[in-house]
Tab-separated table of C-alpha atoms and ligand atoms in Angstrom:
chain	number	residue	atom	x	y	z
A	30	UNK	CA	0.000	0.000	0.000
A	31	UNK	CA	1.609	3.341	-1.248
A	32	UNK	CA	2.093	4.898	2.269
A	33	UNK	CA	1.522	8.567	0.025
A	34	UNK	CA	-2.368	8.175	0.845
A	35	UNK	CA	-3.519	10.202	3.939
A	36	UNK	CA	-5.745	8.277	6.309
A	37	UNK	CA	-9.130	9.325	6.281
A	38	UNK	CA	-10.590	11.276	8.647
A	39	UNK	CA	-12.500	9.736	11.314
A	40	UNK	CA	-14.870	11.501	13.275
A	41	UNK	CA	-16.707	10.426	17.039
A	42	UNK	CA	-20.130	10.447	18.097
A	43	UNK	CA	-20.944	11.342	14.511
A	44	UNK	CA	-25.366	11.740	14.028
A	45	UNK	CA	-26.738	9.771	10.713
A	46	UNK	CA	-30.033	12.188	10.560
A	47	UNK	CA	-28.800	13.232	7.423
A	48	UNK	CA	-27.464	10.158	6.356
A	49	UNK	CA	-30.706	7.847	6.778
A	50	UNK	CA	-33.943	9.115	4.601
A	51	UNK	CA	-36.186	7.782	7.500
A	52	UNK	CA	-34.217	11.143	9.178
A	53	UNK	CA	-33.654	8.957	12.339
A	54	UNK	CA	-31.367	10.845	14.820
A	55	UNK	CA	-29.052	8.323	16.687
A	56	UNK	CA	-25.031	8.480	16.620
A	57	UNK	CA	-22.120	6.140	15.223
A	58	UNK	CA	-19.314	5.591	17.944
A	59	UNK	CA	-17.026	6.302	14.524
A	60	UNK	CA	-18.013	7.556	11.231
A	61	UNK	CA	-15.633	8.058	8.361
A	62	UNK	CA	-16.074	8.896	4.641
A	63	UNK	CA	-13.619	6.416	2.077
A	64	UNK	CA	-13.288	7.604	-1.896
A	65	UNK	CA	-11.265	4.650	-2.696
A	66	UNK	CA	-10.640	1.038	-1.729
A	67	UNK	CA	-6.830	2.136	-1.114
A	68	UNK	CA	-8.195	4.969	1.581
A	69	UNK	CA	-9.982	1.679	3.676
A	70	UNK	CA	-7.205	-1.008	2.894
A	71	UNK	CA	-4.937	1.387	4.214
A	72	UNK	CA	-7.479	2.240	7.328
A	73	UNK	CA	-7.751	-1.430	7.579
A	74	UNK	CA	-4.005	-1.648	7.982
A	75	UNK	CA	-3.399	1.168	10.270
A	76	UNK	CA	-5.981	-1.397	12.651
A	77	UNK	CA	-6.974	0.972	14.864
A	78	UNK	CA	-11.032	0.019	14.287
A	79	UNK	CA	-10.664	-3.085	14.428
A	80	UNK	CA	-12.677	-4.064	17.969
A	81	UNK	CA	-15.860	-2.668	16.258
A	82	UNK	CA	-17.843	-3.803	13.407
A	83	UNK	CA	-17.811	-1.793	10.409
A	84	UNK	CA	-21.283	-0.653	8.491
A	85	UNK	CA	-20.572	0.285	4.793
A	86	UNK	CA	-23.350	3.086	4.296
A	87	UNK	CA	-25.055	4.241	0.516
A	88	UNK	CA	-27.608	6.516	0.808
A	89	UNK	CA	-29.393	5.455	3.929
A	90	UNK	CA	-32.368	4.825	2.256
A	91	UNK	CA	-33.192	0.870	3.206
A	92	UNK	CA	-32.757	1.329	6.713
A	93	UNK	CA	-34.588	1.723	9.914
A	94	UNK	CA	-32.009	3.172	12.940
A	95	UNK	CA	-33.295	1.811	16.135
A	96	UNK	CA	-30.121	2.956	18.012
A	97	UNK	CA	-26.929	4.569	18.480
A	98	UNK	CA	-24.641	2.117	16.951
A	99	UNK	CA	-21.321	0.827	18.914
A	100	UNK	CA	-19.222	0.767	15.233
A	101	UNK	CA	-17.355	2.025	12.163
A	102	UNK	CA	-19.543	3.488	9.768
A	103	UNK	CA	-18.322	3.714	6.678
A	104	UNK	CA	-19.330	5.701	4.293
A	105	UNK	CA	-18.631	4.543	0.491
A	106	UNK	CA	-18.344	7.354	-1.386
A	107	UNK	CA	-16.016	5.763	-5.041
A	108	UNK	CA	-17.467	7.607	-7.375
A	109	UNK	CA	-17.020	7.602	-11.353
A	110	UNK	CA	-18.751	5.785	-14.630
A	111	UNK	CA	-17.336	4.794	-17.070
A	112	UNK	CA	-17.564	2.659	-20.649
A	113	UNK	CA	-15.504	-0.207	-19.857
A	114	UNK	CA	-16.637	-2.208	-23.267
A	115	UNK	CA	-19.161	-1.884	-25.919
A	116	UNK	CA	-20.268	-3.485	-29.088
A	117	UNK	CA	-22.836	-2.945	-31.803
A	118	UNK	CA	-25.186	-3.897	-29.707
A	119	UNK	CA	-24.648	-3.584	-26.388
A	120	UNK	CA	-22.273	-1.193	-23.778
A	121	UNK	CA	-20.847	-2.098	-20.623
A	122	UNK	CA	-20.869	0.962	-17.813
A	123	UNK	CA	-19.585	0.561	-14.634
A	124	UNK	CA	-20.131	3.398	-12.029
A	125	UNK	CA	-18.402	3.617	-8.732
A	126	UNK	CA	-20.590	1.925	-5.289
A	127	UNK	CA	-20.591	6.034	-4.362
A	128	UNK	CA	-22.596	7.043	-7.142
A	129	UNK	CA	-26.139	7.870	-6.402
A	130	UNK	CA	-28.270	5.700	-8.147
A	131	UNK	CA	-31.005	7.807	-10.032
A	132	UNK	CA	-27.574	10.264	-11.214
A	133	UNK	CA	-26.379	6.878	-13.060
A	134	UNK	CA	-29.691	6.532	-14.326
A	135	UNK	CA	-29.989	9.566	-15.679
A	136	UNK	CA	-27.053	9.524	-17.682
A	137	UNK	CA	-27.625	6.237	-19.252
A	138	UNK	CA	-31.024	7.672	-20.773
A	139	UNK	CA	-29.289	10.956	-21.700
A	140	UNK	CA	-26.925	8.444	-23.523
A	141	UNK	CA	-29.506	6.413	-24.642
A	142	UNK	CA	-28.593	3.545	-23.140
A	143	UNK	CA	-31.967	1.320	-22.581
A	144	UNK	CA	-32.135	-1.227	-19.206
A	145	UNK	CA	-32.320	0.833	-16.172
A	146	UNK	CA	-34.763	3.566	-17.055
A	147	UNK	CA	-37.829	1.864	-14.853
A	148	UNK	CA	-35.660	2.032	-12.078
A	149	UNK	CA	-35.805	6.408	-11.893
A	150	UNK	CA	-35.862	8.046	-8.489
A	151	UNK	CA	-34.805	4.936	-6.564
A	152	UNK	CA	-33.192	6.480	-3.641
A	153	UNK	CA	-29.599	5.198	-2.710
A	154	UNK	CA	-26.682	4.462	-4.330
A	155	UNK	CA	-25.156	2.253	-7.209
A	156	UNK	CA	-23.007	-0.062	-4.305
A	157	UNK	CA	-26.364	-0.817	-2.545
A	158	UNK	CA	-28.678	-1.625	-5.385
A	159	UNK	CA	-27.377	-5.666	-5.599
A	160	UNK	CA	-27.669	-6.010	-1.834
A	161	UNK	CA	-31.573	-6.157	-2.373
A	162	UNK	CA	-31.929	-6.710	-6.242
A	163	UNK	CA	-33.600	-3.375	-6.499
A	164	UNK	CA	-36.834	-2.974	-8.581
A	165	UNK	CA	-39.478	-0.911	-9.830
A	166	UNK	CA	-42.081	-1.166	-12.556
A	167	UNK	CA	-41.598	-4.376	-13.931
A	168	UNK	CA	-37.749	-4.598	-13.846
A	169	UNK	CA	-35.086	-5.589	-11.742
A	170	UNK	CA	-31.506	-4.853	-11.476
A	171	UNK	CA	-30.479	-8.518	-12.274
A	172	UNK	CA	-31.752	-7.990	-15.936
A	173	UNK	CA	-28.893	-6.090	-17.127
A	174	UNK	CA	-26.554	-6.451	-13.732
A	175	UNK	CA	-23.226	-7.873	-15.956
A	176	UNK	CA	-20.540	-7.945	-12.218
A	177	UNK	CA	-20.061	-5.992	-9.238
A	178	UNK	CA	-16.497	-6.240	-7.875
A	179	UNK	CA	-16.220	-6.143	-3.825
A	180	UNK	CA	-13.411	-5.756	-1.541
A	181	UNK	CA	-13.229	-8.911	0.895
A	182	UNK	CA	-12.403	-8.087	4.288
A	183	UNK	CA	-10.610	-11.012	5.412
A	184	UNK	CA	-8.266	-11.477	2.148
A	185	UNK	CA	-8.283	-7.814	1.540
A	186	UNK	CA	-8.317	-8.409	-2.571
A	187	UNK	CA	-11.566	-6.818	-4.976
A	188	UNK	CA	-13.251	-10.193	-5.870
A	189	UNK	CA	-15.292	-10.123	-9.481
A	190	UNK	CA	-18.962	-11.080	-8.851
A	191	UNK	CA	-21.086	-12.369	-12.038
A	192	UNK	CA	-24.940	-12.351	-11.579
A	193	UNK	CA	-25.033	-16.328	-10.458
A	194	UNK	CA	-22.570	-15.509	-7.598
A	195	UNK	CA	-24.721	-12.414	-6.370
A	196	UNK	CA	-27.375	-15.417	-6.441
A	197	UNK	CA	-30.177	-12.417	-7.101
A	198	UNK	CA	-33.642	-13.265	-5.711
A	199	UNK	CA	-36.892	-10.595	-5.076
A	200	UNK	CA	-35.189	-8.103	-2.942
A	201	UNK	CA	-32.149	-10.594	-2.253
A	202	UNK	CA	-28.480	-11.198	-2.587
A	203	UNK	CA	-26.102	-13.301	-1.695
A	204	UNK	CA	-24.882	-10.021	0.066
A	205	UNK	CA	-27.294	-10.286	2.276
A	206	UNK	CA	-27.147	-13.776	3.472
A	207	UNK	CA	-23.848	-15.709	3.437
A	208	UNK	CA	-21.819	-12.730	2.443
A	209	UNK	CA	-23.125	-10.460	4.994
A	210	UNK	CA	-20.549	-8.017	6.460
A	211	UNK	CA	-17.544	-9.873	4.323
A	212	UNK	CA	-17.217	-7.549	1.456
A	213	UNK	CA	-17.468	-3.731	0.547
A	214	UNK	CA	-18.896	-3.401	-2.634
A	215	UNK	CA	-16.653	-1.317	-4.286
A	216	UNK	CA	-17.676	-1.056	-8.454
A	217	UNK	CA	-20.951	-2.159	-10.243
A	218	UNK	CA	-20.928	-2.558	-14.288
A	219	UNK	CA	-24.329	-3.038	-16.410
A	220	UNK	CA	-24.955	-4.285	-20.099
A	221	UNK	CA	-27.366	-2.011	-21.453
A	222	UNK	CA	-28.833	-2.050	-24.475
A	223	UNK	CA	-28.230	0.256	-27.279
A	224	UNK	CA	-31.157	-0.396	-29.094
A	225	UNK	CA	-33.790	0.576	-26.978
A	226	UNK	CA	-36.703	-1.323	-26.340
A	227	UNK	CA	-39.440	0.636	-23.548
A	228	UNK	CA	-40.649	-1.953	-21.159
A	229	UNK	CA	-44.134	-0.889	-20.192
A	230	UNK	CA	-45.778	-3.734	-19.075
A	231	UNK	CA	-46.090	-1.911	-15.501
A	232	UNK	CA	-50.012	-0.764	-15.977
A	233	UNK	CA	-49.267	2.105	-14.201
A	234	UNK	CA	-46.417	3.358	-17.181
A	235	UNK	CA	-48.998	2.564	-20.506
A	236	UNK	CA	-51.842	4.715	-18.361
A	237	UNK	CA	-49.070	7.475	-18.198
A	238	UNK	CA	-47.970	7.169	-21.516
A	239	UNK	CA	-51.845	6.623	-22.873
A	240	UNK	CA	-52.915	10.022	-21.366
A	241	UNK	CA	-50.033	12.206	-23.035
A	242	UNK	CA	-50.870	10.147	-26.324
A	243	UNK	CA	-47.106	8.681	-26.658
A	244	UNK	CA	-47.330	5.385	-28.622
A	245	UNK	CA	-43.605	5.122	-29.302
A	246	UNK	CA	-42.118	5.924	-26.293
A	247	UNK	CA	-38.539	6.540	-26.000
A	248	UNK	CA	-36.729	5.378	-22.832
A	249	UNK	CA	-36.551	9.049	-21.639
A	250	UNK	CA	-40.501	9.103	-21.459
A	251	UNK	CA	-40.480	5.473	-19.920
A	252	UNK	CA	-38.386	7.354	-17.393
A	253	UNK	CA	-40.452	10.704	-16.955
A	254	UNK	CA	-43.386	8.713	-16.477
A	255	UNK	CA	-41.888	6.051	-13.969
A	256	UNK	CA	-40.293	9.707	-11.856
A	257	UNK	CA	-44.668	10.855	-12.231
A	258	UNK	CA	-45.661	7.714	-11.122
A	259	UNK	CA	-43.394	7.548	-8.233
A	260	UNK	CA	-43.654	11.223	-7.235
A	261	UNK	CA	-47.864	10.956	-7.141
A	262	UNK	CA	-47.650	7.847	-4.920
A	263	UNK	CA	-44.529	7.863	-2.474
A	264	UNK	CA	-43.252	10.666	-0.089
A	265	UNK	CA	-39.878	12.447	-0.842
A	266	UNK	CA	-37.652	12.166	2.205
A	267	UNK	CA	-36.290	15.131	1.663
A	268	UNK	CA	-40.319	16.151	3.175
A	269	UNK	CA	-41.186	13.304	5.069
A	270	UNK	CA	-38.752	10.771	6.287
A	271	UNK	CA	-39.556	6.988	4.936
A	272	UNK	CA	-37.369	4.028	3.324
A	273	UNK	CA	-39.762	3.253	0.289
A	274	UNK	CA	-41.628	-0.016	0.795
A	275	UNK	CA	-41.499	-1.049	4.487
A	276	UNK	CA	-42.426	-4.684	3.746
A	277	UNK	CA	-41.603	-7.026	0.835
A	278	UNK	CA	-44.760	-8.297	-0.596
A	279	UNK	CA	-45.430	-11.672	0.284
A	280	UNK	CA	-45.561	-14.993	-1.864
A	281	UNK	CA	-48.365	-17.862	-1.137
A	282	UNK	CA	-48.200	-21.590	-2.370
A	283	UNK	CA	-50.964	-22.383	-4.733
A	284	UNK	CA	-53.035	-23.682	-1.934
A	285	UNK	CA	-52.543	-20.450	0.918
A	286	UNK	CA	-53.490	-18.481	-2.234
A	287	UNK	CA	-56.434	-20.018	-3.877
A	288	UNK	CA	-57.727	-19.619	-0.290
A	289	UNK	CA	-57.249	-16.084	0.147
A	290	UNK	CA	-58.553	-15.101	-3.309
A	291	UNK	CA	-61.635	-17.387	-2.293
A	292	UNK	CA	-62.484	-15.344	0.674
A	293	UNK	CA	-60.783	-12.162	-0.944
A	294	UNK	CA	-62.117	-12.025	-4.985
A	295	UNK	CA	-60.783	-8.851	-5.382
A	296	UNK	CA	-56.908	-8.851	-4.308
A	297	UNK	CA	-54.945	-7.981	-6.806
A	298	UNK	CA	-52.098	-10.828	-7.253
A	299	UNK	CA	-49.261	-11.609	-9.742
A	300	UNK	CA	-48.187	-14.927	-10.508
A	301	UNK	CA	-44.772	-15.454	-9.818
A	302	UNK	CA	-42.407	-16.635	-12.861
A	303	UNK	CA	-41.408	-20.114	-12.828
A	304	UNK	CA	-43.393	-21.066	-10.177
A	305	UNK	CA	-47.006	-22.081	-9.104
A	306	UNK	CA	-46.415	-19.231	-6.053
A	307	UNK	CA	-48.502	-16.070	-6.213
A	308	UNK	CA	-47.517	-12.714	-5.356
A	309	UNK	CA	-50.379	-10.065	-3.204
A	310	UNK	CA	-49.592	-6.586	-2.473
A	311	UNK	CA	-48.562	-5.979	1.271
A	312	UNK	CA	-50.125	-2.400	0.389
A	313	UNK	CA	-53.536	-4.030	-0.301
A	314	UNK	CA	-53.696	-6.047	2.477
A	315	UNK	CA	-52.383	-3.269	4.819
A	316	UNK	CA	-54.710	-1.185	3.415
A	317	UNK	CA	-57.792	-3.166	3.763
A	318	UNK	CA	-56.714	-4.259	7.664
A	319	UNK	CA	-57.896	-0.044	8.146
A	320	UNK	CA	-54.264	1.486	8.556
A	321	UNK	CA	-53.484	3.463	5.253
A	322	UNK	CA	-52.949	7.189	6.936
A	323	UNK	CA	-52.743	5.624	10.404
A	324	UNK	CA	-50.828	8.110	12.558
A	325	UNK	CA	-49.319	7.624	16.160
A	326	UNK	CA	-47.515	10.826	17.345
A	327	UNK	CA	-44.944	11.086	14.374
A	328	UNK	CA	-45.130	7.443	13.662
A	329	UNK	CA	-47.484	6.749	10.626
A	330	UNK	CA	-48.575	4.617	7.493
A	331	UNK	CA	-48.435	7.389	4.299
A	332	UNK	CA	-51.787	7.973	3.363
A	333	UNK	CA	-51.408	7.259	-0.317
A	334	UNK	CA	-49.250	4.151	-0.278
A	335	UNK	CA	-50.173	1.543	2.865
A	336	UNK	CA	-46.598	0.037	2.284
A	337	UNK	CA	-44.772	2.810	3.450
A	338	UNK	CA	-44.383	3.672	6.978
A	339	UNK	CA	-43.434	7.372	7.292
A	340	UNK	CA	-41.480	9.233	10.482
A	341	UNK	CA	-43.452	12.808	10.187
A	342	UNK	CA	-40.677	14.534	12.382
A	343	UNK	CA	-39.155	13.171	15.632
A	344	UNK	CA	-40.387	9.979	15.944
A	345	UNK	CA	-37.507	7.260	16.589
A	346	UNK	CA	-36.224	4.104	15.023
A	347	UNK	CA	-38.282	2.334	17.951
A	348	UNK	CA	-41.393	3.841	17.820
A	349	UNK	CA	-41.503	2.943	13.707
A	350	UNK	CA	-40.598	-0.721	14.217
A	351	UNK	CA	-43.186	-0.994	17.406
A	352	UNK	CA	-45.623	0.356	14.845
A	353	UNK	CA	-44.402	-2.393	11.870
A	354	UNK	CA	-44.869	-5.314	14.270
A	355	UNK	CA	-48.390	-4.081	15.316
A	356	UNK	CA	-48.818	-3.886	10.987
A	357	UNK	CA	-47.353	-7.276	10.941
A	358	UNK	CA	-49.669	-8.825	13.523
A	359	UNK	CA	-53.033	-7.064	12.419
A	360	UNK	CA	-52.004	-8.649	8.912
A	361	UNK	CA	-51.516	-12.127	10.734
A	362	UNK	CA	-54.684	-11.781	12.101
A	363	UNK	CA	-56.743	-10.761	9.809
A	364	UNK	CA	-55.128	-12.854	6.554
A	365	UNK	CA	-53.348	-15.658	7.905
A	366	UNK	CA	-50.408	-13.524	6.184
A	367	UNK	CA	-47.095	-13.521	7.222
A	368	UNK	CA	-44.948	-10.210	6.614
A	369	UNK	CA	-41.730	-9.782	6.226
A	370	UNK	CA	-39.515	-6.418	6.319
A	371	UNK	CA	-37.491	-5.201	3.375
A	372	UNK	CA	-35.834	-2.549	5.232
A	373	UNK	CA	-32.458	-3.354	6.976
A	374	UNK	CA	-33.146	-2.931	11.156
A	375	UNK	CA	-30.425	-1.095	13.061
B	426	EPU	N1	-52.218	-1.129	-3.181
B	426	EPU	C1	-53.328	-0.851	-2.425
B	426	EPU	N2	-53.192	0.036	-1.384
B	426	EPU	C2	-52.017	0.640	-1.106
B	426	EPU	C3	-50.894	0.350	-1.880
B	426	EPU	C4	-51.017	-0.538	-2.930
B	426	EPU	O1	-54.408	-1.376	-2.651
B	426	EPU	O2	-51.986	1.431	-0.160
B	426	EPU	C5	-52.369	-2.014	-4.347
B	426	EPU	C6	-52.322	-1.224	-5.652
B	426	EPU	O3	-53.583	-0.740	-6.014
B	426	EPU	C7	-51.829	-2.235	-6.629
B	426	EPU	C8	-50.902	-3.098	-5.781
B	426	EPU	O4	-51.257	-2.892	-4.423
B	426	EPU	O5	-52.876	-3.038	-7.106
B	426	EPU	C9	-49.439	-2.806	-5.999
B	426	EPU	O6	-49.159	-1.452	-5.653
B	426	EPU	P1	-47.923	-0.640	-6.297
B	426	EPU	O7	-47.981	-0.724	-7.765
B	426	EPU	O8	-47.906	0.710	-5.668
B	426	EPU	O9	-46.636	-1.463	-5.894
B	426	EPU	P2	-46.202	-2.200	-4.550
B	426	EPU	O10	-46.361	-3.669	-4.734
B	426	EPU	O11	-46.864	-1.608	-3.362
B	426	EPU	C10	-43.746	-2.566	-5.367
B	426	EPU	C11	-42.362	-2.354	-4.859
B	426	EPU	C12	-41.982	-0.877	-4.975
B	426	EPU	C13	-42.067	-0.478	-6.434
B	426	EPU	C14	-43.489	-0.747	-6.934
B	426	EPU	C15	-43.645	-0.508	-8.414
B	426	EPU	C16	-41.981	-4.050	-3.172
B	426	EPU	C17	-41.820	-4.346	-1.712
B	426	EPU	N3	-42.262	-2.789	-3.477
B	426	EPU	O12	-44.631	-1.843	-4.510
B	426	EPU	O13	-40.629	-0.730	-4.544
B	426	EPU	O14	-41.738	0.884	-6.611
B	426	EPU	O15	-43.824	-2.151	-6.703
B	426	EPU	O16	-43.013	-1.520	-9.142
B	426	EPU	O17	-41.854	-4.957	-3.989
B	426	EPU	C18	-39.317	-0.268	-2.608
B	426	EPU	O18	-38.883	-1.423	-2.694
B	426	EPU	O19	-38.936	0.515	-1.700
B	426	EPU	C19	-40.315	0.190	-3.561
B	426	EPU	C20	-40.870	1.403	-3.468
């Protein structure tokens, strides 16, 4: 390790309010901001964090802070995209785990570069969108995810991960599971397509495009209508504190679901691909159990998505999970449902 890099800065008692969209105020023992693998590896080396865990933080946007936390946050802040390959067909960009996500996506559409478009106004960044798989609108990352590369703790090497290793599922990763805490995703690269093709399967896109009469949309209108779309039904942080969908819609076998669409004719449901499981919408059921614009001091459900739970001010990381497991239970009770979070509990 060249010893010309200055170790970063690392500051005490540090507050994540800013740095968590759900606006949570609690502390991290140690926070410090890296720009480049070399800046941790040589942090690593200098071992003087080593008794406490270390959290490797995006944009704070798929978390819930129920504490102060007793370790190293770590801030990834790599930024850069870049071509890396292309063909006639196709082009390979890979943007730095620092880069905020809906910035990347941006400039693939203003380069016409088709794949990622659906996935507008996802808050975070580029390094957290394999943890979960992210989607939106039909689409998920692991359609035109090509490899991440990830620094390993342990060996302290950048490891190359193809889609099959990130083992991708609804909202899942490998990253999540077995390598949990053993790698800092460091660089993510995508094979998009340069000859566009909108995907507007997503009901909610063709009503968009149907009412401003576009019949051959480009992927810049598949975006502007997935940023409408998003923007009519889910707050903006940056006005009331939330982490997007609070819950991961849940899957039924054939038999759990044939029952509930017995007693339930209406639910909406999607079958899931490759399997005889069906998909319901958490928001519908949460809905329907009476707590869509629930509100309990700043603690609430957002009154035009049921999925969402929303902190309207000062209420703490707690008070929001006390409020999902009452969610979770009404939904038990009611459906015979079992819910399970999508946000990451601190
Ligand atoms: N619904 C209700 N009431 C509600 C909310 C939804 O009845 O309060 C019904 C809708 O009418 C619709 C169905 O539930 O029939 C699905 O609703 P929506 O299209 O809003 O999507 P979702 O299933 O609630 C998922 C993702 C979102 C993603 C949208 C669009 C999950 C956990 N959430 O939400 O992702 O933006 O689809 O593709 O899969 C996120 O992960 O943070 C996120 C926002």
């Amino acid at each position: 390790m060249p010893s010309s890099i200055a170790l970063p800065r690392v500051l005490e008692n540090y507050s994540l309010q800013s740095l968590n969209t759900f606006g949570i105020d609690v502390k991290a023992k140690y926070f410090v901001e890296i720009r480049s693998i070399e800046q941790y590896h040589h942090l690593l080396n200098a071992g003087l964090y080593s008794h406490v865990p270390h959290i490797f933080w995006g944009g704070g946007s798929n978390v819930l802070l129920t504490q102060d936390l007793n370790a190293l946050v770590v801030k990834v802040a790599i930024e850069g995209i870049e071509v890396i390959k292309e063909d006639e067909h196709h082009v390979w960009v890979r943007a730095g785990a620092g880069v905020v996500w809906h910035d990347f996506v941006q400039y693939t559409v203003s380069h016409h570069w088709a794949g990622i478009e659906n996935l507008s106004l996802i808050p975070g960044t580029v390094g957290a969108a394999p943890m979960q798989n992210i989607g939106a609108y039909g689409v998920e990352i692991k359609d035109t995810f090509d490899h991440l590369q990830a620094f390993h703790l342990t060996n302290q090497v950048l490891e190359t991960f193809d889609a099959e290793a990130c083992r991708f599922g609804y909202r899942e990763s490998y990253f999540k599971h077995e390598g949990k805490g053993k790698y800092l995703i460091a660089y993510v690269c995508f094979k998009l397509n340069k000859i566009a093709k909108a995907q507007t399967s997503y009901g909610a896109i063709q009503d968009v495009l149907n009412a401003k009469s576009i019949t051959q949309p480009s992927i810049q209108d598949v975006s502007d209508a997935v940023i409408e779309i998003r923007k009519s039904k889910l707050p903006d942080p940056k006005e009331i504190g939330n982490s997007g969908s609070f819950f991961k819609n849940p899957t039924l076998d054939a038999t759990q679901a044939a029952a509930l669409m017995e007693k339930y004719p209406e639910i909406p449901h999607y079958p899931v691909a490759g399997s005889s499981e069906i998909k319901f919408p958490a928001g519908w059921l949460i809905e329907q159990a009476g707590w869509k614009g629930f509100r309990d001091g700043d603690a609430g459900v957002h009154a035009k998505q049921a999925l969402v739970l929303v902190n309207y001010g000062q209420a703490s990381g707690k008070q929001i999970l006390a409020l999902s497991e009452k969610i979770k239970q009404s939904i038990l009770s009611k459906f015979g449902v079992v819910l399970e979070t999508e946000v990451n509990i601190l």
